[in-house]
GROMACS .gro file of C-alpha atoms in nm:
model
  349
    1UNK     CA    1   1.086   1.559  -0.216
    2UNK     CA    2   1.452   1.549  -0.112
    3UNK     CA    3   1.599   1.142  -0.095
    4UNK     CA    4   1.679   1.262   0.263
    5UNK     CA    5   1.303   1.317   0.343
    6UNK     CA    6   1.239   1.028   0.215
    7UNK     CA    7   1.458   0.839   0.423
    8UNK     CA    8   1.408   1.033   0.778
    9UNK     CA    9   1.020   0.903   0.641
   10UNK     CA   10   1.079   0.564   0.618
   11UNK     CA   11   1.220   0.506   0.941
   12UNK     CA   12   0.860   0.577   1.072
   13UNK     CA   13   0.632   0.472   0.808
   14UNK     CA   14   0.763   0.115   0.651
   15UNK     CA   15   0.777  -0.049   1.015
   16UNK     CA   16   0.531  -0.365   1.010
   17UNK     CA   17   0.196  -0.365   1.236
   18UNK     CA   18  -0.131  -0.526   1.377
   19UNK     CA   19  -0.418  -0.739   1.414
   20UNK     CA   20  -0.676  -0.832   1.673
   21UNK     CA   21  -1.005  -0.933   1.506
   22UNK     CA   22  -1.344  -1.040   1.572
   23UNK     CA   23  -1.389  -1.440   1.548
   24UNK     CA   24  -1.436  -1.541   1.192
   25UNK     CA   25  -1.832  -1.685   1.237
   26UNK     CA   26  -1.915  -1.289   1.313
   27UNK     CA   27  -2.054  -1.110   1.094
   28UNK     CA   28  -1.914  -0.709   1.052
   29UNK     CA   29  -2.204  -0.557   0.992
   30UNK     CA   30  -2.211  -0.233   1.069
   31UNK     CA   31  -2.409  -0.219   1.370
   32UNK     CA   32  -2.385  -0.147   1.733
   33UNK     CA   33  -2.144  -0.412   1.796
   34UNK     CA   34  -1.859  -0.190   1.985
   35UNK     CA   35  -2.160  -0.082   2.211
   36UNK     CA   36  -2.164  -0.458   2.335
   37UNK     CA   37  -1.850  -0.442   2.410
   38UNK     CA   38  -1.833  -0.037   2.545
   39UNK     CA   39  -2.230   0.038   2.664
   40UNK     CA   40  -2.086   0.383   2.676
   41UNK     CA   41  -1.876   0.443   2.384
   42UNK     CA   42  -2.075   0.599   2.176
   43UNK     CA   43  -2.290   0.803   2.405
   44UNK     CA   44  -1.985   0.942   2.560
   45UNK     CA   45  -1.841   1.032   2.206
   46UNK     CA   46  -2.133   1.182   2.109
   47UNK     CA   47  -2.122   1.388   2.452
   48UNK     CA   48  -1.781   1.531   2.403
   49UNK     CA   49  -1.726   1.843   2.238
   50UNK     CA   50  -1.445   1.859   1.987
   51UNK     CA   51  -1.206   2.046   2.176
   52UNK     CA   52  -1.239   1.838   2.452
   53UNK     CA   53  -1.168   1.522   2.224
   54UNK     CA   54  -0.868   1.702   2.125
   55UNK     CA   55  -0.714   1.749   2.459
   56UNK     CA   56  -0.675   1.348   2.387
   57UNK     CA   57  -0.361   1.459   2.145
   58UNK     CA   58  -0.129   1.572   2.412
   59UNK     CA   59   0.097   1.363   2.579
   60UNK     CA   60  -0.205   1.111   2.773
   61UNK     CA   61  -0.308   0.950   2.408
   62UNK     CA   62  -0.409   0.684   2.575
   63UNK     CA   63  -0.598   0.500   2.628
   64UNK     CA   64  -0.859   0.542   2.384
   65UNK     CA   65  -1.178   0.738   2.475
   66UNK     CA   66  -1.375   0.428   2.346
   67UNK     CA   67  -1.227   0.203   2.622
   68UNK     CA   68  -0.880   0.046   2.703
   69UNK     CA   69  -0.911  -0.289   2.493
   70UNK     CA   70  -1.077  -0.084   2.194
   71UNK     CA   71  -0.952  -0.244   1.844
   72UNK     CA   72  -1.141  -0.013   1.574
   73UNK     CA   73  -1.146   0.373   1.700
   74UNK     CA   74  -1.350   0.604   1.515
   75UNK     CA   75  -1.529   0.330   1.374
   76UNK     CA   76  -1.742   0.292   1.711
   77UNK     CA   77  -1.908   0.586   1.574
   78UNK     CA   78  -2.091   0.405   1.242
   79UNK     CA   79  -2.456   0.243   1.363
   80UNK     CA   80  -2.771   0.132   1.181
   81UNK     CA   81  -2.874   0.494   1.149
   82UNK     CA   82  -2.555   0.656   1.038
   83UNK     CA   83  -2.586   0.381   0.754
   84UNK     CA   84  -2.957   0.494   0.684
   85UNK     CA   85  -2.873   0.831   0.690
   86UNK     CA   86  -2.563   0.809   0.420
   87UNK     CA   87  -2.791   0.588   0.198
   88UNK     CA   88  -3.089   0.807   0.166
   89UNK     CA   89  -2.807   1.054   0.000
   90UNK     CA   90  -2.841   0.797  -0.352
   91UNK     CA   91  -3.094   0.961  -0.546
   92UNK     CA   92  -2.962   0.936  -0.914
   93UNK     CA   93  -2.801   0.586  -0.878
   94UNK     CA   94  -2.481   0.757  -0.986
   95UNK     CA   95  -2.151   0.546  -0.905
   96UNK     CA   96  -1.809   0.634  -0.890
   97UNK     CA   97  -1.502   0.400  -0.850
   98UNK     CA   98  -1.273   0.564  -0.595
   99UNK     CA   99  -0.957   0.309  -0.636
  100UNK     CA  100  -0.749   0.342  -0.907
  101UNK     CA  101  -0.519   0.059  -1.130
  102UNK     CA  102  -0.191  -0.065  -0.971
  103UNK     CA  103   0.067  -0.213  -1.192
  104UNK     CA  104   0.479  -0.253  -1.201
  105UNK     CA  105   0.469   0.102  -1.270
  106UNK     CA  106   0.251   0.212  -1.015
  107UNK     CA  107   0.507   0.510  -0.798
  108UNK     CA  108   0.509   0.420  -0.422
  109UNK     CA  109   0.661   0.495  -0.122
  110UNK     CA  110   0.967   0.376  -0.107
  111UNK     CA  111   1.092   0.063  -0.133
  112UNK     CA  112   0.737  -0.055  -0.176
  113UNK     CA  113   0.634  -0.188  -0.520
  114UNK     CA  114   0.406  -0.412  -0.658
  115UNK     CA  115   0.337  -0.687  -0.920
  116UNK     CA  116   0.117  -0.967  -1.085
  117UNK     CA  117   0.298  -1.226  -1.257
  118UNK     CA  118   0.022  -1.466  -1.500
  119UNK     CA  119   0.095  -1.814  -1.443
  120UNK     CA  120  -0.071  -2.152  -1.665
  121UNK     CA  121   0.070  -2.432  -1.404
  122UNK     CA  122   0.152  -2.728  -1.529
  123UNK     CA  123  -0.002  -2.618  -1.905
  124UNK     CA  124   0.359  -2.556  -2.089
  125UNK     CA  125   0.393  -2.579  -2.463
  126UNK     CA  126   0.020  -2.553  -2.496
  127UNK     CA  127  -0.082  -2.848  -2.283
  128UNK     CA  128  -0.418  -2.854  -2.131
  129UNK     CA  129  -0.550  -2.991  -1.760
  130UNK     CA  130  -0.616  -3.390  -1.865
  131UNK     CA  131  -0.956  -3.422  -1.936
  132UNK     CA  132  -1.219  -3.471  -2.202
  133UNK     CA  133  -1.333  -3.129  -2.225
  134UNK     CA  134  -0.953  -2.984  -2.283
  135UNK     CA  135  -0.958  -2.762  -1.959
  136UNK     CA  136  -0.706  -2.432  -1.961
  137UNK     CA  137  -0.651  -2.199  -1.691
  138UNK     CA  138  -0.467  -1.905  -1.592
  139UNK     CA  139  -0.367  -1.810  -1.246
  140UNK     CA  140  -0.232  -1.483  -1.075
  141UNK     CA  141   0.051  -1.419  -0.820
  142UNK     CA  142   0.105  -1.126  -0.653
  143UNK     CA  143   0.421  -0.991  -0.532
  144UNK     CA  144   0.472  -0.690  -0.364
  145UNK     CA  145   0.366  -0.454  -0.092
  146UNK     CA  146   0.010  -0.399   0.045
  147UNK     CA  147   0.067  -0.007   0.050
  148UNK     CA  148   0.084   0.064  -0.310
  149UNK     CA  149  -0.164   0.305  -0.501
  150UNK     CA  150  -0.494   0.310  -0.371
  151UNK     CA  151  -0.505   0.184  -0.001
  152UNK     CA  152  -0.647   0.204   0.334
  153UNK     CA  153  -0.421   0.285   0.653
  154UNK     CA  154  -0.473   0.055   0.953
  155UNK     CA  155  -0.365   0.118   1.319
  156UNK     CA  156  -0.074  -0.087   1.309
  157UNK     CA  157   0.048   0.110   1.041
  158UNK     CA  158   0.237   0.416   1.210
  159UNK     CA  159   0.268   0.467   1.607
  160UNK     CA  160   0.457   0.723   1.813
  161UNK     CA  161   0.809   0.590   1.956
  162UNK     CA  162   0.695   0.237   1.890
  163UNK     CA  163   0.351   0.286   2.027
  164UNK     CA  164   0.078   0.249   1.855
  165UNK     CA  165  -0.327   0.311   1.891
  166UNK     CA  166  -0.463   0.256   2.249
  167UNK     CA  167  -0.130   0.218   2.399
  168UNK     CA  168  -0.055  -0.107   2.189
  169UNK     CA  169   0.327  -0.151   2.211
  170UNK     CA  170   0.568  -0.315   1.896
  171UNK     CA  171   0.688  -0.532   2.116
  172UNK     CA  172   0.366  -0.725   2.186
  173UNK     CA  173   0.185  -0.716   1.829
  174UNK     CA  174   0.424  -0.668   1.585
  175UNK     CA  175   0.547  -0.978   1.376
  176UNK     CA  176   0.663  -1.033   1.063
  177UNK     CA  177   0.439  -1.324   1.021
  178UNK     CA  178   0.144  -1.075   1.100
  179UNK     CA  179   0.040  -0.841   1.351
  180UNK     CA  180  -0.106  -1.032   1.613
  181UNK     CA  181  -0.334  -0.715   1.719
  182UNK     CA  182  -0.513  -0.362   1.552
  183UNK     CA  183  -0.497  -0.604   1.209
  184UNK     CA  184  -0.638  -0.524   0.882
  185UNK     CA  185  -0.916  -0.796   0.927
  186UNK     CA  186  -1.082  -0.643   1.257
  187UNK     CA  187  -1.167  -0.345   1.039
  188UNK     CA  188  -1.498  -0.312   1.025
  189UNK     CA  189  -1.697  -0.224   0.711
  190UNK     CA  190  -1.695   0.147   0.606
  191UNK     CA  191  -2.068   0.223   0.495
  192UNK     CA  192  -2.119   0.611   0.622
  193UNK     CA  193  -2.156   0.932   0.478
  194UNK     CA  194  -1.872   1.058   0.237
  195UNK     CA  195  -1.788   1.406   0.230
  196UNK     CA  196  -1.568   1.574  -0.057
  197UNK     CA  197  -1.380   1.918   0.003
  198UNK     CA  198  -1.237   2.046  -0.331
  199UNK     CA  199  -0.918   2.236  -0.254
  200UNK     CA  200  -0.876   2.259  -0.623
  201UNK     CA  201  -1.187   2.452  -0.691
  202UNK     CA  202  -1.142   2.628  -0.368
  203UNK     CA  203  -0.787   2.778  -0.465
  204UNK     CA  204  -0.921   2.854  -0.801
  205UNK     CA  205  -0.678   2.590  -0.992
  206UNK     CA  206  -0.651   2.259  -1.107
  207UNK     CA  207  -0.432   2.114  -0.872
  208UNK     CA  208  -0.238   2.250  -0.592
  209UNK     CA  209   0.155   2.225  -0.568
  210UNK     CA  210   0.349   1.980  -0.389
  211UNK     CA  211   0.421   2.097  -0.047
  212UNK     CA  212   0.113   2.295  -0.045
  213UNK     CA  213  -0.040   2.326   0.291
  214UNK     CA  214  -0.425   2.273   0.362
  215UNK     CA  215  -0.471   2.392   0.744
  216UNK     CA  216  -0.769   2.392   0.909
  217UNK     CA  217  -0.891   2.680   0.826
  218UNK     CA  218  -0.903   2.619   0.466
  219UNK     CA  219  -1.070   2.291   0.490
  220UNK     CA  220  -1.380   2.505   0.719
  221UNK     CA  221  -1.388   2.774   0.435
  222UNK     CA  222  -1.388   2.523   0.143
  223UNK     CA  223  -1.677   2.333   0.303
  224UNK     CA  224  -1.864   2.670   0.338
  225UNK     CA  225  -1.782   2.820   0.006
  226UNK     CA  226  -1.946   2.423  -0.148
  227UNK     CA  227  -2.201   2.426   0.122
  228UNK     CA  228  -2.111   2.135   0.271
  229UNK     CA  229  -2.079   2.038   0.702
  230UNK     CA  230  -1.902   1.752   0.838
  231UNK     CA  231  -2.066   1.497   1.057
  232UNK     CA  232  -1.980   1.240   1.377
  233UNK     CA  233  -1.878   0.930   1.137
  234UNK     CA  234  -1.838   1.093   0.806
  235UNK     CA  235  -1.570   1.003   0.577
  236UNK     CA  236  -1.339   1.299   0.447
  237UNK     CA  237  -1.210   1.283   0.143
  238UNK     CA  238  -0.992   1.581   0.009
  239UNK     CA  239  -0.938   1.674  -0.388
  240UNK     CA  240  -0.647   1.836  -0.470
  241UNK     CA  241  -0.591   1.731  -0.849
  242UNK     CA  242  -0.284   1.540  -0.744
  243UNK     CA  243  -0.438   1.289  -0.884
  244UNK     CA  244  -0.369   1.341  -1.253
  245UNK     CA  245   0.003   1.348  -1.178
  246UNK     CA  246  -0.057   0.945  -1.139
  247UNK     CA  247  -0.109   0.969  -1.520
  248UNK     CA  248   0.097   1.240  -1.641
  249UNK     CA  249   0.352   1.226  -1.465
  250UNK     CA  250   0.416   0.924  -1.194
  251UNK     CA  251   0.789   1.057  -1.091
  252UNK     CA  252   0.665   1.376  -1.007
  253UNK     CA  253   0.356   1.212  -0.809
  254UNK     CA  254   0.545   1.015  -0.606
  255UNK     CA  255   0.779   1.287  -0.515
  256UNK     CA  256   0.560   1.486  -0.356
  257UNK     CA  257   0.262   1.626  -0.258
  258UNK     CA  258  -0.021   1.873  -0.109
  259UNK     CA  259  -0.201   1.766   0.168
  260UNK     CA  260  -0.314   1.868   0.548
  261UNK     CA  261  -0.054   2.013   0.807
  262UNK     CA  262  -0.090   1.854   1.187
  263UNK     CA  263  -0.359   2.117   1.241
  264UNK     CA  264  -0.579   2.020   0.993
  265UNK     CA  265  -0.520   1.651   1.156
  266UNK     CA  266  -0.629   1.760   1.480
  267UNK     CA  267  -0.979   1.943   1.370
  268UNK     CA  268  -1.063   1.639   1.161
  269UNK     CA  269  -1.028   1.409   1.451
  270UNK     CA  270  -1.137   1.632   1.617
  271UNK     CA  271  -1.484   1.662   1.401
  272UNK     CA  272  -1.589   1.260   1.482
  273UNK     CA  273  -1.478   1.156   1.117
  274UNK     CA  274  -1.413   0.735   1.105
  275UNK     CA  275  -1.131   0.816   0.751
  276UNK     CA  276  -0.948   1.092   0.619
  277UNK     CA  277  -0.867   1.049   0.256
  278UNK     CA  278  -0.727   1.228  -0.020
  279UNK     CA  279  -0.572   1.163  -0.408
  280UNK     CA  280  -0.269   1.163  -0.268
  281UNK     CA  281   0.002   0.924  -0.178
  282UNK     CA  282   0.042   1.044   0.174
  283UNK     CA  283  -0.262   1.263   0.262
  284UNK     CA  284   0.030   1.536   0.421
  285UNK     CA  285   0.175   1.772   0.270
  286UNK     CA  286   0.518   1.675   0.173
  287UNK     CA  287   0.810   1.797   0.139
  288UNK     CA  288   0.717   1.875   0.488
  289UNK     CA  289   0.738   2.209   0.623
  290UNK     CA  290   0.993   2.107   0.937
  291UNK     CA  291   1.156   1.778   0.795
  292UNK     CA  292   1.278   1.719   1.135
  293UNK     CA  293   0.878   1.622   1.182
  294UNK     CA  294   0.728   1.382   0.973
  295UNK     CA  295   0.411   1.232   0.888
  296UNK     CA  296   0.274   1.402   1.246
  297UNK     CA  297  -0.083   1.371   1.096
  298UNK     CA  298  -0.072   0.998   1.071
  299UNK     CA  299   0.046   1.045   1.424
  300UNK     CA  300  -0.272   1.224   1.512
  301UNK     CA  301  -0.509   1.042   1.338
  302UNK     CA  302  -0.443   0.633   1.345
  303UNK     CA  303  -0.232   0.657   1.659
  304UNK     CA  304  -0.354   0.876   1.878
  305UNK     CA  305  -0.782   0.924   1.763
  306UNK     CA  306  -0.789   0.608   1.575
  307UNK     CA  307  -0.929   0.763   1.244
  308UNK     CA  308  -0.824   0.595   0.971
  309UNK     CA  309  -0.668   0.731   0.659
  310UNK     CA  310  -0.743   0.656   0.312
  311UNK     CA  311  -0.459   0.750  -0.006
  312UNK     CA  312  -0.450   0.799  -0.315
  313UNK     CA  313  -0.784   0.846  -0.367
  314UNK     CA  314  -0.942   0.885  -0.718
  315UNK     CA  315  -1.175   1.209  -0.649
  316UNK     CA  316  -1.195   1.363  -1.033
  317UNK     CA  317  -1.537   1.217  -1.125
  318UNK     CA  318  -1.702   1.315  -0.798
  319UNK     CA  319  -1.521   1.681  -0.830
  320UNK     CA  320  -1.616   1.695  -1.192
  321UNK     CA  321  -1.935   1.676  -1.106
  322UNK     CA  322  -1.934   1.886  -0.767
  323UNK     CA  323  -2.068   1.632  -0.570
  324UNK     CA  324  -2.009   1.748  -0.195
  325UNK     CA  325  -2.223   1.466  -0.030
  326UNK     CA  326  -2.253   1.077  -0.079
  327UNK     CA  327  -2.323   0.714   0.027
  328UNK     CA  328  -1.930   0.598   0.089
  329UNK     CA  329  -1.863   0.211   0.094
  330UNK     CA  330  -1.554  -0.013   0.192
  331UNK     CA  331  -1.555  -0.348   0.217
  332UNK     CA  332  -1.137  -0.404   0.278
  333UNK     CA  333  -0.963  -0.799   0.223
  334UNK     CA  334  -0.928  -0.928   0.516
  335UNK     CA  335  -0.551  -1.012   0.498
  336UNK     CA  336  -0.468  -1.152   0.835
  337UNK     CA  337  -0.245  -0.988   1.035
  338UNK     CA  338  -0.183  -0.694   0.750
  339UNK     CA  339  -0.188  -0.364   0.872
  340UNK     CA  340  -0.238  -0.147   0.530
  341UNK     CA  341  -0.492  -0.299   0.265
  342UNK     CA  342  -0.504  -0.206  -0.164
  343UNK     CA  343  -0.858  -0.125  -0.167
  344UNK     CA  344  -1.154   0.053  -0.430
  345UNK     CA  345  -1.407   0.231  -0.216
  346UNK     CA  346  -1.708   0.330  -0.406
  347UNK     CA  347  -1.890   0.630  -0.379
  348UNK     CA  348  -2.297   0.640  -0.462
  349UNK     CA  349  -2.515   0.937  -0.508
   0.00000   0.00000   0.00000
């Protein structure tokens, strides 16, 4: 990707964002908690017919079809039986790690970085903690930015002309002690139904190019070719083999990318899904086809359908072993007022 992409980019992505959350004596459970607060919510959602959802994506965004004060989107859509239903997919006990390693050298977008520096306080020169049983101990800091290598997008992440999900403006949420609204820490927990689409195998290849375009279309005749149908509160995540470029080649990773055009953005939102994730950096394509529009699918997804999306994705062992269908589970940290998180999802068959 040209530096100039990069920076016409990062005038939209590296702004800070949210947090409203639920007090901290409640539990997250996934459960029908949003139906306390919206009876209707997920009735109506259910209702609603994906093209009609997409009418949402015009220029009335908002507010959200889950209610005016709605916090957590898509997320309305996981209950009790959405979590039954994903976990009577585990049948071999099989278990994948979806996050992978971040270090120093870990390519991000820029100027994001990251590091851990390995601290023995107050133990130089070999000293120990005073005390008869010669205590030692090592502690961590961390340094850096929450939006390097494997990591989940929240609402407060990227808006539309400083407008985020449900109408939420900058100006009232957004400070750089924290978001005081859409934060990190109201995110529920992510236990649904995981769905992989391998453009890889589908494009006969091992990994697709950077700038290569996934529309729509593809993604439908991908999931027919593996047999494979999305469902209200799934969790999408997209193999492209980008992945290995981590490893092989981290310059080249973070330069650019396949991914999903605004189309494909618009029939996943469209399709009910609570994440959209890929083993990318950026889940888009990129360089992007116009680069007078960038990053239009976060647009469509976290600001204006509240789905939240999910990069850099490790998706070789579950493509290795063609696994279309599977139990999906996030627990995020709940950094206050943080509006991106470093996660490791983990995926069960």
């Amino acid at each position: 990707m040209r530096v100039s992409t990069v920076a016409a980019a990062a005038v939209l992505v590296l702004s800070p964002v949210p947090g409203q959350a639920h007090g901290p004596g409640e539990h997250h459970q996934v459960r029908d908690h949003q139906a306390e607060h919206h009876p209707a919510a997920q009735q109506m959602a259910q209702a609603r017919p994906a093209q009609q959802q997409q009418q949402q994506q015009g220029a009335n965004w908002h507010p959200s079809r889950y209610g005016a004060n709605d916090t957590i989107g898509a997320m309305n859509l996981l209950t009790p039986q959405k979590v039954l239903e994903a976990a009577r997919l585990v049948q071999r006990g099989q278990v994948y790690r979806l996050g992978v390693p971040v270090g120093r050298e870990t390519p991000a977008y820029p100027p994001r970085n990251a590091a851990v520096t390995i601290l023995m306080p107050d133990q130089h020169g070999g000293a120990i903690v005073p005390s008869e049983n010669k205590v030692s101990y090592v502690d961590d800091m961390f340094t850096g930015w929450l939006g390097v290598g494997s990591q989940l997008d929240g609402f407060g992440h990227l808006g539309i002309d400083n407008v985020f999900y449900n109408g939420n403006r900058a100006e009232d949420f957004v400070r750089t002690t924290g978001v005081t609204k859409l934060g990190i820490e109201n995110v529920p927990p992510m236990v649904t139904r995981g769905v992989l689409v391998d453009m890889a195998r589908a494009r006969n290849k091992p990994m697709l190019e950077e700038g290569e375009v996934i529309t729509a279309e593809d993604l439908q005749a991908a999931m027919r070719d593996q047999g494979v149908q999305l469902r209200q509160g799934d969790v999408i995540l997209i193999h492209t083999g980008w992945v290995e470029m981590l490893e092989r080649d981290p310059a080249r990773f973070g330069k650019g990318e396949p991914g999903i055009d605004a189309g494909a953005a618009e029939w996943l939102a469209g399709q009910g899904v609570v994440a959209v994730g890929a083993d990318t950096w950026g889940v888009e394509a990129v360089p992007f086809k116009n680069p007078n529009r960038v990053w239009e699918g976060h647009q469509i997804l976290l600001a204006k359908n509240g789905v939240h999306i999910l990069e850099v994705m490790d998706t070789r062992g579950l493509a290795r072993d063609r696994a279309t269908e599977f139990l999906f589970v996030l627990g995020q940290p709940l950094l206050k007022g943080a509006v991106q998180a470093m996660i490791n999802p983990i995926a069960i068959r």
